[in-house]
Short mmCIF file of C-alpha atoms in Angstrom, two decimals:
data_model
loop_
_atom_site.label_atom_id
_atom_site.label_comp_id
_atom_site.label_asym_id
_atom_site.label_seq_id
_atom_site.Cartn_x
_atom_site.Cartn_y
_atom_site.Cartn_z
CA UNK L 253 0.00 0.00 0.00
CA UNK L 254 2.67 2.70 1.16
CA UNK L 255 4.09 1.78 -2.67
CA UNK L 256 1.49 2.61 -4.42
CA UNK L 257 0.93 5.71 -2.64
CA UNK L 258 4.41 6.80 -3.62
CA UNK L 259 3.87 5.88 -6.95
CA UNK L 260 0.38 8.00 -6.61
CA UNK L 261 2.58 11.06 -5.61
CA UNK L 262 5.17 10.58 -7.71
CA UNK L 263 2.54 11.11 -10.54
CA UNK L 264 1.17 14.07 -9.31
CA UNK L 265 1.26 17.03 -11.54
CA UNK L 266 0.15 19.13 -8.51
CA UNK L 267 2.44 17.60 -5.90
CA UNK L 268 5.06 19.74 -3.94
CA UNK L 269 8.08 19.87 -6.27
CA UNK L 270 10.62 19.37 -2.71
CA UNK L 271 8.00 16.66 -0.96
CA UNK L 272 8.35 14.61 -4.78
CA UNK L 273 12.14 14.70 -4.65
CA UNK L 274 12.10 13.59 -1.67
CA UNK L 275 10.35 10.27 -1.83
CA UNK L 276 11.75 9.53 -5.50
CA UNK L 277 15.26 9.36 -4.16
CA UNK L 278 14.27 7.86 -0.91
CA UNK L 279 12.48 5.35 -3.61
CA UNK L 280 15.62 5.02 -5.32
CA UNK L 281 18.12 5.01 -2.28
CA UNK L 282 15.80 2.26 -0.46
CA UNK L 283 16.31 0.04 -3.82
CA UNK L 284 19.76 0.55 -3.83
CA UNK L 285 20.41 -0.02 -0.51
CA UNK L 286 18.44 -3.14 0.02
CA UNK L 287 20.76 -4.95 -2.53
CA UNK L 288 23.83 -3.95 -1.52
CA UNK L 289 22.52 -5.00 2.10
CA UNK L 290 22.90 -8.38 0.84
CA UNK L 291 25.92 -8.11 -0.67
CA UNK L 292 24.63 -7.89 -4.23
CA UNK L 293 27.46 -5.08 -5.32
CA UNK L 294 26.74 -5.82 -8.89
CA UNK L 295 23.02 -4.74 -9.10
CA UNK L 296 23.45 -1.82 -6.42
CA UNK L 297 25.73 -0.42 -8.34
CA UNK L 298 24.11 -0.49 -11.26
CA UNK L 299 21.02 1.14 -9.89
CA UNK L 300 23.35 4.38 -8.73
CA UNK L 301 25.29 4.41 -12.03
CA UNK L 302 22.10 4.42 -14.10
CA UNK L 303 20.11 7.41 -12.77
CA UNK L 304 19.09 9.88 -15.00
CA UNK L 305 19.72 13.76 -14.66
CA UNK L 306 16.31 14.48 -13.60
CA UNK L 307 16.56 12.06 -10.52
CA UNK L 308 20.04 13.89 -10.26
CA UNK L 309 18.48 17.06 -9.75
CA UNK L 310 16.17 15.57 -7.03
CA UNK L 311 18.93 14.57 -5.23
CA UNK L 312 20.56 17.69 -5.21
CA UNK L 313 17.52 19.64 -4.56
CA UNK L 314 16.47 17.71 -1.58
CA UNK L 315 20.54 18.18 -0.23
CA UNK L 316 21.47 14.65 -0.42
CA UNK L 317 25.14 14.29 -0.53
CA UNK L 318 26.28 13.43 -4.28
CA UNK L 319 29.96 13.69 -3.84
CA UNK L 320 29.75 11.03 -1.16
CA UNK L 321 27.43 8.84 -3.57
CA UNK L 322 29.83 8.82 -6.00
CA UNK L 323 32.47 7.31 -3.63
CA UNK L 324 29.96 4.52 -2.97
CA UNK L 325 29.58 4.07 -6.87
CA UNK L 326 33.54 3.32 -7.01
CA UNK L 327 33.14 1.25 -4.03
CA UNK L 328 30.40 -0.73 -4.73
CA UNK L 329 31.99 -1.10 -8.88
CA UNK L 330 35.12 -2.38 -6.51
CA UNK L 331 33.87 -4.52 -4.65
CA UNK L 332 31.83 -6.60 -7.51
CA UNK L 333 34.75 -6.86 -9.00
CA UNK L 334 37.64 -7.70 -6.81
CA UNK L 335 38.42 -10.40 -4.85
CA UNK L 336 41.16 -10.31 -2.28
CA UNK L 337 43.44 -7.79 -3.31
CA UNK L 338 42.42 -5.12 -1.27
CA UNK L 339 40.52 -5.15 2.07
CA UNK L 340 37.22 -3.04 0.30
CA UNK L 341 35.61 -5.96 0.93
CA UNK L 342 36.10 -6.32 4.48
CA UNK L 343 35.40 -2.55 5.49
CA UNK L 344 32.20 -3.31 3.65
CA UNK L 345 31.18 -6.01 5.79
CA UNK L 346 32.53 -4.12 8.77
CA UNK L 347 29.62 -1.10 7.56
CA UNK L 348 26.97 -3.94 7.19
CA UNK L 349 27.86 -5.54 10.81
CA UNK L 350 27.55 -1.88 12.46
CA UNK L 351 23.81 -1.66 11.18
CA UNK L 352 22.85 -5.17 12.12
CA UNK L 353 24.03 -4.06 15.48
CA UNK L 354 22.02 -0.41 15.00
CA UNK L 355 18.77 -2.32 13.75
CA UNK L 356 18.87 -4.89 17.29
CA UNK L 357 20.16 -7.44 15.06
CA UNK L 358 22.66 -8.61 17.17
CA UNK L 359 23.17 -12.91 16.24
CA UNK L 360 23.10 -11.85 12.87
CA UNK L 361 25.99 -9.21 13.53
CA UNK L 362 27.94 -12.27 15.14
CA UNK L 363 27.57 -14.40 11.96
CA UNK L 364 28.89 -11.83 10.08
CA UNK L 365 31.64 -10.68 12.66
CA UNK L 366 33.04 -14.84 12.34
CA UNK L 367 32.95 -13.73 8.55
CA UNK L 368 35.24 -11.24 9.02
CA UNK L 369 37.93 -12.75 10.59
CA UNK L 370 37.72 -15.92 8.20
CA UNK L 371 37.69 -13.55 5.70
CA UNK L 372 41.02 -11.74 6.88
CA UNK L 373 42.41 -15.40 7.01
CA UNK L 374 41.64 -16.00 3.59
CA UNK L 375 43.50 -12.60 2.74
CA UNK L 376 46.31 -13.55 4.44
CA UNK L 377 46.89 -16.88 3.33
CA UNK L 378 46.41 -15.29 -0.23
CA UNK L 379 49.13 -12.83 0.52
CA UNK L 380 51.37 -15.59 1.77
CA UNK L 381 50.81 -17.95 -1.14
CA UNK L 382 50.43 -15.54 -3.93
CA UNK L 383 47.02 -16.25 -4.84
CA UNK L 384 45.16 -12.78 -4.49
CA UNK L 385 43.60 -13.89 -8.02
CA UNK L 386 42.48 -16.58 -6.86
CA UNK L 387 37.84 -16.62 -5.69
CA UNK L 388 39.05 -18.99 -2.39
CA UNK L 389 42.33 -19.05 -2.12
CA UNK L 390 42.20 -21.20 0.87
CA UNK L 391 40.89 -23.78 -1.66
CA UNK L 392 42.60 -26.48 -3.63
CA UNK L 393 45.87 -25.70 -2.08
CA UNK L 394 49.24 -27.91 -3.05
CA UNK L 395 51.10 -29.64 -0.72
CA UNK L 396 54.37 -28.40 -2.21
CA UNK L 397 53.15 -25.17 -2.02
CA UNK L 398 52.03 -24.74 1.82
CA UNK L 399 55.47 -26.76 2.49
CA UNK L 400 57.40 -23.84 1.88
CA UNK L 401 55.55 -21.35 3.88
CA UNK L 402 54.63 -24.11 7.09
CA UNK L 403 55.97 -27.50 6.72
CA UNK L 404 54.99 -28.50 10.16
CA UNK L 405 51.45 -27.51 9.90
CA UNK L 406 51.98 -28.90 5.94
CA UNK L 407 53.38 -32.42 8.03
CA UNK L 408 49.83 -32.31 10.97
CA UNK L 409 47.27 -32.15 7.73
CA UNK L 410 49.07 -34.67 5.65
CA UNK L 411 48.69 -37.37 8.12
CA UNK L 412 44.84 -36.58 8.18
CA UNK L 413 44.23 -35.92 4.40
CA UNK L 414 47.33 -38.10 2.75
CA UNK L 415 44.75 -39.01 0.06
CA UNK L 416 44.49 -35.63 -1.45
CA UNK L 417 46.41 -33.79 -4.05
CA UNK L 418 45.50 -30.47 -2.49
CA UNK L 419 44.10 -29.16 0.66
CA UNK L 420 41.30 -26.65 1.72
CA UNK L 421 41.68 -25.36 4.56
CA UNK L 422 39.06 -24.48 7.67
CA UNK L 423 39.84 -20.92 9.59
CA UNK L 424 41.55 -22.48 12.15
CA UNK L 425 44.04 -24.55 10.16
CA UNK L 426 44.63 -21.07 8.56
CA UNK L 427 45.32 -19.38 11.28
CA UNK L 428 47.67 -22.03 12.38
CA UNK L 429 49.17 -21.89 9.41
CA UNK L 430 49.80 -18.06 9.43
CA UNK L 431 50.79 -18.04 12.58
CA UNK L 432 53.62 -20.64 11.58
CA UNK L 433 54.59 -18.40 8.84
CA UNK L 434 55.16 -15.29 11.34
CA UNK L 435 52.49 -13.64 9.74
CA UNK L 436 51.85 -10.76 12.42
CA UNK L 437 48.04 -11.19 12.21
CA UNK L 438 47.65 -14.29 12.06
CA UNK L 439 50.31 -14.35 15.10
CA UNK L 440 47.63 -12.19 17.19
CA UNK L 441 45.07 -14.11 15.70
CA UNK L 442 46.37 -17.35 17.20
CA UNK L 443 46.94 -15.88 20.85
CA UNK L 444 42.92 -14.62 20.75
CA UNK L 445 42.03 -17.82 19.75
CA UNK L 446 43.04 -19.79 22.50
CA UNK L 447 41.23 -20.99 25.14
CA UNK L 448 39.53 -18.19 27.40
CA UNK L 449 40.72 -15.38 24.93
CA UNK L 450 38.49 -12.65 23.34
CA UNK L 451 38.40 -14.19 20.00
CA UNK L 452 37.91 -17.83 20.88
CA UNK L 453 34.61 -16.18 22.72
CA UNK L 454 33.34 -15.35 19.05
CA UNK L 455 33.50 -18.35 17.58
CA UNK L 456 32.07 -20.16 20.67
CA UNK L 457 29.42 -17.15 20.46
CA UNK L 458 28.26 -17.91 16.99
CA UNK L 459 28.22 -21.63 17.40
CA UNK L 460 25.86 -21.23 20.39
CA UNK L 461 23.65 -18.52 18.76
CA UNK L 462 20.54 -19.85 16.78
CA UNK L 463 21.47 -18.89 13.18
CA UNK L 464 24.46 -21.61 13.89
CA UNK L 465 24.04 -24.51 15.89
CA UNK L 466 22.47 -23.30 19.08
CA UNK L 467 19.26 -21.50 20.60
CA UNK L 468 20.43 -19.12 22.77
CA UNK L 469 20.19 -15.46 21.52
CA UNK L 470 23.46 -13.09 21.13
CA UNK L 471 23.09 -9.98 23.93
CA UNK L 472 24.22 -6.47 22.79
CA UNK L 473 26.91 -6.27 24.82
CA UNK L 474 28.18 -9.72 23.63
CA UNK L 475 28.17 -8.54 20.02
CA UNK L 476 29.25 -4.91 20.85
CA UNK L 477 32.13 -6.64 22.67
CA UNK L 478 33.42 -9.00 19.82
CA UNK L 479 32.44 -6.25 17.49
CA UNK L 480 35.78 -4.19 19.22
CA UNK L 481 37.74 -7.13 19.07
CA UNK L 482 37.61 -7.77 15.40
CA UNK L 483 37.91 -4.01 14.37
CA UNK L 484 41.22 -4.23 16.06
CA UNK L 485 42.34 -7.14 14.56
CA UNK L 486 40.81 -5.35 10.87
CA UNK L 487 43.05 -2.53 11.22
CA UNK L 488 45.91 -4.30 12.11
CA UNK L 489 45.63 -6.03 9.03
CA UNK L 490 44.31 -3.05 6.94
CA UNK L 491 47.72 -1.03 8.33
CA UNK L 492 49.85 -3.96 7.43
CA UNK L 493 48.42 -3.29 3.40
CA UNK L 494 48.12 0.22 3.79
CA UNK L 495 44.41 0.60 3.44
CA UNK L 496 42.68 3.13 5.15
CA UNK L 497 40.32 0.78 6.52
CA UNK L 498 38.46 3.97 8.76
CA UNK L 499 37.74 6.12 5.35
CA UNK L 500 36.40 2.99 3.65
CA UNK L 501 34.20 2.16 6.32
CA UNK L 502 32.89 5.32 6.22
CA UNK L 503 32.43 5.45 2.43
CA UNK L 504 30.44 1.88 2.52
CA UNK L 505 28.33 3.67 5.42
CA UNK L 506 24.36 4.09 3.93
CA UNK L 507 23.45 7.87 4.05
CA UNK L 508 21.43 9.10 5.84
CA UNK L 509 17.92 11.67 5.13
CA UNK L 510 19.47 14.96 5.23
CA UNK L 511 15.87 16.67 6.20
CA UNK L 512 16.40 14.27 9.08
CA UNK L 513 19.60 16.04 10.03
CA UNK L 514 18.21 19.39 10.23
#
């Protein structure tokens, strides 16, 4: 119903010119946003990049801020396009997690905060093994070629997967392995994951939560908590690739209605 009253406004000859703009680009915002919610970069972005210059002027009539839309348009063109070699990616799942958390959503927040770190993981293994190119690069991995970089580890998953040509790899294992390596996150990321630590919490968190394996509903503290945790460990590893993880967080961060900021 509130749909077709906005399309019943929209088509008003009458209608206030400033009270139009505004719900044609909240209209177009709304179905912009709502993809790239879920991740769908590709169709987000091209919803922004195909406005025409009358919704343009709407925009700028109604004080929406263009400049920073066109930052999201790179971003969002970015991120559909690039896999892990840079950390876009990861500030914006970092932006999504901070609205679950701002909407109450707080075991879907954890789901995605254990998605972070593996995904850091997976960037750092693809760092160490030169596979940035590669969609999983904790996938399919040679034996020969994880020798080089952790032979003990390489020796521990032999003995349980001896059958295989290649390996793929679970969080932990890469963690392990980075940690072998010297890798200084995945060195950090080894000491949080031990028993009692901050990060071990988080996985034992999700696990319990009921969009894993368990029934009892994430508090806001808990996922406020782990939330600080794995923004450290983020910008340890953005620093580490000089990426300013901060600004792209901010970039992938929805705007907001500017007559709601007056």
């Amino acid at each position: 119903q509130s749909k077709l009253l906005l399309e019943k406004l929209l088509r008003g000859e009458k209608a206030d010119p400033e009270l139009k703009a505004r719900a044609r680009t909240l209209q177009f915002l709304s179905e912009a946003y709502d993809d790239w919610d879920r991740f769908n970069w590709k169709k987000a972005f091209a919803i922004i990049r195909d406005r025409d210059n009358r919704l343009n002027e709407m925009l700028e009539l109604v004080d929406w801020d263009t400049e920073r839309l066109t930052e999201q348009l790179k971003h969002l063109k970015r991120c559909s396009k690039e896999k892990f070699k840079t950390p876009l990616r990861l500030a914006d799942l970092l932006a999504n997690i901070q609205r679950r958390i701002s909407a109450g959503y707080f075991d879907d927040a954890v789901s995605r905060l254990y998605r972070t770190i593996e995904f850091i993981v997976q960037h750092r293994i693809a760092l160490l093994l030169h596979r940035e190119s590669d969609e999983n690069p904790t996938k399919t991995i040679k034996w020969d070629c994880l020798n080089k970089v952790a032979p003990q580890m390489t020796e521990t998953l032999h003995d349980r997967f001896s059958d295989r040509k290649t390996i793929d790899i679970a969080m932990q294992n890469g963690i392990d392995i980075l940690n072998e390596a010297n890798d200084s996150v995945g060195m950090k990321l080894a000491l949080l994951t031990g028993k009692k630590k901050q990060l071990r919490n988080l996985l034992d968190r999700r696990n319990d939560s009921w969009l894993a394996h368990g029934s009892v509903p994430v508090k806001e503290e808990e996922a406020r908590e782990l939330l600080s945790v794995v923004l450290d460990i983020s910008q340890q590893h953005a620093e580490s690739v000089k990426f300013n993880l901060e600004r792209q967080i901010e970039i992938a961060t929805f705007l907001k209605c500017p007559w709601n900021r007056k």
